[in-house]
Short mmCIF file of C-alpha atoms and ligand atoms in Angstrom, two decimals:
data_model
loop_
_atom_site.label_atom_id
_atom_site.label_comp_id
_atom_site.label_asym_id
_atom_site.label_seq_id
_atom_site.Cartn_x
_atom_site.Cartn_y
_atom_site.Cartn_z
CA UNK A 156 -84.51 -22.32 237.42
CA UNK A 157 -86.90 -20.04 235.10
CA UNK A 158 -83.97 -17.72 234.14
CA UNK A 159 -82.08 -20.28 232.23
CA UNK A 160 -84.36 -20.31 229.09
CA UNK A 161 -84.22 -16.64 228.99
CA UNK A 162 -80.53 -16.47 229.19
CA UNK A 163 -80.49 -18.86 226.44
CA UNK A 164 -82.67 -17.09 224.43
CA UNK A 165 -80.55 -13.80 224.89
CA UNK A 166 -77.47 -15.74 223.85
CA UNK A 167 -78.99 -17.12 220.93
CA UNK A 168 -80.34 -13.51 219.63
CA UNK A 169 -76.62 -12.31 220.53
CA UNK A 170 -75.19 -14.85 218.24
CA UNK A 171 -77.72 -14.29 215.60
CA UNK A 172 -77.06 -10.43 215.54
CA UNK A 173 -73.29 -11.44 215.39
CA UNK A 174 -73.94 -13.76 212.75
CA UNK A 175 -75.82 -11.03 210.86
CA UNK A 176 -73.19 -8.53 211.27
CA UNK A 177 -70.53 -10.85 210.37
CA UNK A 178 -72.46 -12.04 207.25
CA UNK A 179 -72.36 -8.31 205.85
CA UNK A 180 -69.73 -8.34 203.12
CA UNK A 181 -70.29 -4.69 202.56
CA UNK A 182 -71.42 -5.43 198.91
CA UNK A 183 -74.31 -3.15 199.18
CA UNK A 184 -72.91 -0.47 201.43
CA UNK A 185 -70.82 1.46 198.73
CA UNK A 186 -71.67 2.89 195.65
CA UNK A 187 -68.74 5.11 195.17
CA UNK A 188 -68.25 5.54 191.54
CA UNK A 189 -66.86 8.05 189.35
CA UNK A 190 -69.76 10.33 189.64
CA UNK A 191 -69.10 11.13 193.18
CA UNK A 192 -67.43 14.39 193.63
CA UNK A 193 -69.45 15.99 191.26
CA UNK A 194 -71.93 17.63 193.26
CA UNK A 195 -74.73 19.83 192.08
CA UNK A 196 -75.70 22.35 194.88
CA UNK A 197 -78.15 24.68 194.77
CA UNK A 198 -77.75 27.52 197.64
CA UNK A 199 -80.56 30.03 197.95
CA UNK A 200 -80.07 32.70 200.29
CA UNK A 201 -82.19 35.34 201.37
CA UNK A 202 -80.68 38.34 202.94
CA UNK A 203 -82.14 41.27 204.49
CA UNK A 204 -80.14 44.38 204.93
CA UNK A 205 -81.24 47.05 206.84
CA UNK A 206 -79.11 50.23 206.90
CA UNK A 207 -79.55 53.34 209.02
CA UNK A 208 -77.48 56.26 207.86
CA UNK A 209 -77.25 59.37 209.59
CA UNK A 210 -75.43 62.46 208.13
CA UNK A 211 -74.83 65.56 209.66
CA UNK A 212 -73.13 68.13 207.72
CA UNK A 213 -71.25 69.67 210.46
CA UNK A 214 -68.86 67.20 211.45
CA UNK A 215 -65.75 68.14 209.54
CA UNK A 216 -63.45 66.73 212.06
CA UNK A 217 -64.80 63.23 211.58
CA UNK A 218 -62.82 61.17 209.14
CA UNK A 219 -66.11 59.62 207.78
CA UNK A 220 -67.46 62.89 206.45
CA UNK A 221 -69.44 62.20 203.34
CA UNK A 222 -69.24 63.79 200.12
CA UNK A 223 -71.72 66.35 199.70
CA UNK A 224 -71.45 67.50 195.98
CA UNK A 225 -72.17 70.93 194.82
CA UNK A 226 -74.29 71.75 192.03
CA UNK A 227 -74.14 68.18 190.62
CA UNK A 228 -77.10 69.04 188.18
CA UNK A 229 -74.80 71.46 186.39
CA UNK A 230 -72.06 68.92 185.98
CA UNK A 231 -73.39 67.86 182.48
CA UNK A 232 -72.73 71.05 180.83
CA UNK A 233 -69.42 71.73 182.37
CA UNK A 234 -66.92 73.56 179.88
CA UNK A 235 -63.96 72.54 181.97
CA UNK A 236 -63.10 69.82 184.44
CA UNK A 237 -60.35 70.32 187.00
CA UNK A 238 -58.94 67.30 188.75
CA UNK A 239 -57.32 67.84 192.03
CA UNK A 240 -55.80 65.96 194.65
CA UNK A 241 -56.43 66.94 198.32
CA UNK A 242 -53.48 65.72 200.62
CA UNK A 243 -52.22 66.23 204.11
CA UNK A 244 -51.75 69.26 203.76
CA UNK A 245 -51.79 70.50 200.35
CA UNK A 246 -53.49 70.51 196.90
CA UNK A 247 -52.15 69.12 194.06
CA UNK A 248 -51.88 71.03 191.81
CA UNK A 249 -51.65 74.02 193.93
CA UNK A 250 -51.78 76.58 191.02
CA UNK A 251 -54.78 76.07 188.56
CA UNK A 252 -55.57 77.97 185.51
CA UNK A 253 -58.93 77.41 183.63
CA UNK A 254 -61.16 79.27 181.17
CA UNK A 255 -64.29 80.97 182.65
CA UNK A 256 -67.54 79.06 182.28
CA UNK A 257 -69.12 75.96 184.07
CA UNK A 258 -66.24 74.31 185.95
CA UNK A 259 -66.37 71.04 187.50
CA UNK A 260 -63.88 70.32 190.21
CA UNK A 261 -63.21 66.52 190.71
CA UNK A 262 -61.21 66.44 194.10
CA UNK A 263 -59.87 63.24 195.35
CA UNK A 264 -59.10 63.01 199.02
CA UNK A 265 -55.79 61.12 198.99
CA UNK A 266 -55.01 62.17 202.36
CA UNK A 267 -55.71 60.67 205.85
CA UNK A 268 -57.78 63.43 207.13
CA UNK A 269 -60.99 65.15 205.76
CA UNK A 270 -60.45 68.00 203.42
CA UNK A 271 -62.59 70.53 201.80
CA UNK A 272 -62.13 72.94 199.08
CA UNK A 273 -62.93 76.34 199.55
CA UNK A 274 -62.61 79.33 197.19
CA UNK A 275 -61.91 83.02 198.01
CA UNK A 276 -62.90 85.53 195.35
CA UNK A 277 -60.31 88.08 194.69
CA UNK A 278 -57.30 86.02 196.05
CA UNK A 279 -55.04 86.86 198.73
CA UNK A 280 -54.73 85.64 202.38
CA UNK A 281 -57.61 83.96 204.00
CA UNK A 282 -58.87 86.30 206.89
CA UNK A 283 -58.48 85.32 210.50
CA UNK A 284 -59.55 86.92 213.63
CA UNK A 285 -57.28 88.10 216.48
CA UNK A 286 -57.97 84.89 218.02
CA UNK A 287 -56.38 83.02 215.17
CA UNK A 288 -59.80 81.69 214.10
CA UNK A 289 -60.85 81.88 210.49
CA UNK A 290 -62.98 85.00 210.17
CA UNK A 291 -66.24 83.63 208.86
CA UNK A 292 -67.88 87.05 208.74
CA UNK A 293 -65.15 88.42 206.54
CA UNK A 294 -65.10 85.24 204.22
CA UNK A 295 -68.87 85.65 203.95
CA UNK A 296 -68.66 89.13 202.94
CA UNK A 297 -65.99 88.33 200.32
CA UNK A 298 -68.29 85.75 198.97
CA UNK A 299 -66.39 82.60 199.86
CA UNK A 300 -67.79 79.40 198.79
CA UNK A 301 -67.04 75.68 199.25
CA UNK A 302 -66.96 72.02 198.68
CA UNK A 303 -67.71 70.65 202.21
CA UNK A 304 -65.32 68.57 203.96
CA UNK A 305 -65.15 64.70 202.99
CA UNK A 306 -63.28 61.82 204.28
CA UNK A 307 -60.13 60.22 202.77
CA UNK A 308 -60.53 57.86 199.88
CA UNK A 309 -63.50 59.75 198.37
CA UNK A 310 -63.59 61.71 195.50
CA UNK A 311 -66.18 64.71 195.50
CA UNK A 312 -67.39 67.24 192.91
CA UNK A 313 -68.41 70.83 192.77
CA UNK A 314 -69.49 72.74 189.82
CA UNK A 315 -69.57 76.52 189.67
CA UNK A 316 -70.07 79.15 186.84
CA UNK A 317 -67.07 81.11 187.55
CA UNK A 318 -66.05 84.59 186.19
CA UNK A 319 -62.65 85.48 185.35
CA UNK A 320 -60.59 86.44 188.51
CA UNK A 321 -58.29 85.13 191.15
CA UNK A 322 -59.42 82.88 193.66
CA UNK A 323 -57.58 81.52 196.78
CA UNK A 324 -58.23 77.83 197.31
CA UNK A 325 -58.02 76.82 200.97
CA UNK A 326 -59.00 74.20 203.36
CA UNK A 327 -60.13 75.27 207.02
CA UNK A 328 -60.59 71.69 208.53
CA UNK A 329 -58.51 71.71 211.73
CA UNK A 330 -56.08 68.95 212.54
CA UNK A 331 -55.97 67.27 215.90
CA UNK A 332 -54.21 70.25 217.53
CA UNK A 333 -56.92 72.77 216.29
CA UNK A 334 -54.70 74.43 213.54
CA UNK A 335 -56.44 74.73 210.32
CA UNK A 336 -54.99 72.95 207.11
CA UNK A 337 -54.66 76.18 205.65
CA UNK A 338 -52.28 77.32 208.33
CA UNK A 339 -50.38 74.09 207.54
CA UNK A 340 -49.96 75.00 203.86
CA UNK A 341 -52.98 73.69 202.32
CA UNK A 342 -53.90 76.69 200.04
CA UNK A 343 -53.59 77.22 196.38
CA UNK A 344 -54.46 79.68 193.57
CA UNK A 345 -57.21 79.40 190.79
CA UNK A 346 -56.87 81.68 187.97
CA UNK A 347 -60.01 82.05 185.95
CA UNK A 348 -59.26 83.76 182.63
CU1 LIG B 508 -57.68 70.00 204.54
#
């Protein structure tokens, strides 16, 4: 018996709520005007970047080898600049003539492997040992010098003060089979006059 008034009340409330909902014509719900869509937004981002770089100069086989320029401080007073393209497996051009002085070599690695640019004063063949390995000792004795290997897509420079003479340009980076690029034809001749 006592439930009845409660139910009535609930019904009344429900009806009232329904009435309210029904009475809403939506007039004050939307204010979509022409200004809509022109939003001004400000985005502030804070980024923190931490980078750790490790470089070892003894990874000629890695394609990531980074450029390590030679004598960049001399570049400002270079008397000649020689642009070279290092490819798999040749230099372009392979024959270079330049006047003696301070010479900057701008070497672009356009290949898919790391390449270096080494010079053998006096020209001629690059010495190899009986085991078919580059003869480092003989190269050192001959005064060979080099722009260390760097990876594809990079351009690296080396500046030297060179006296007149002939120099063999060569690359001793090894391919996957352990054969030097020099043996694959990556050599050239530099004539300094
Ligand atoms: Cu090479």
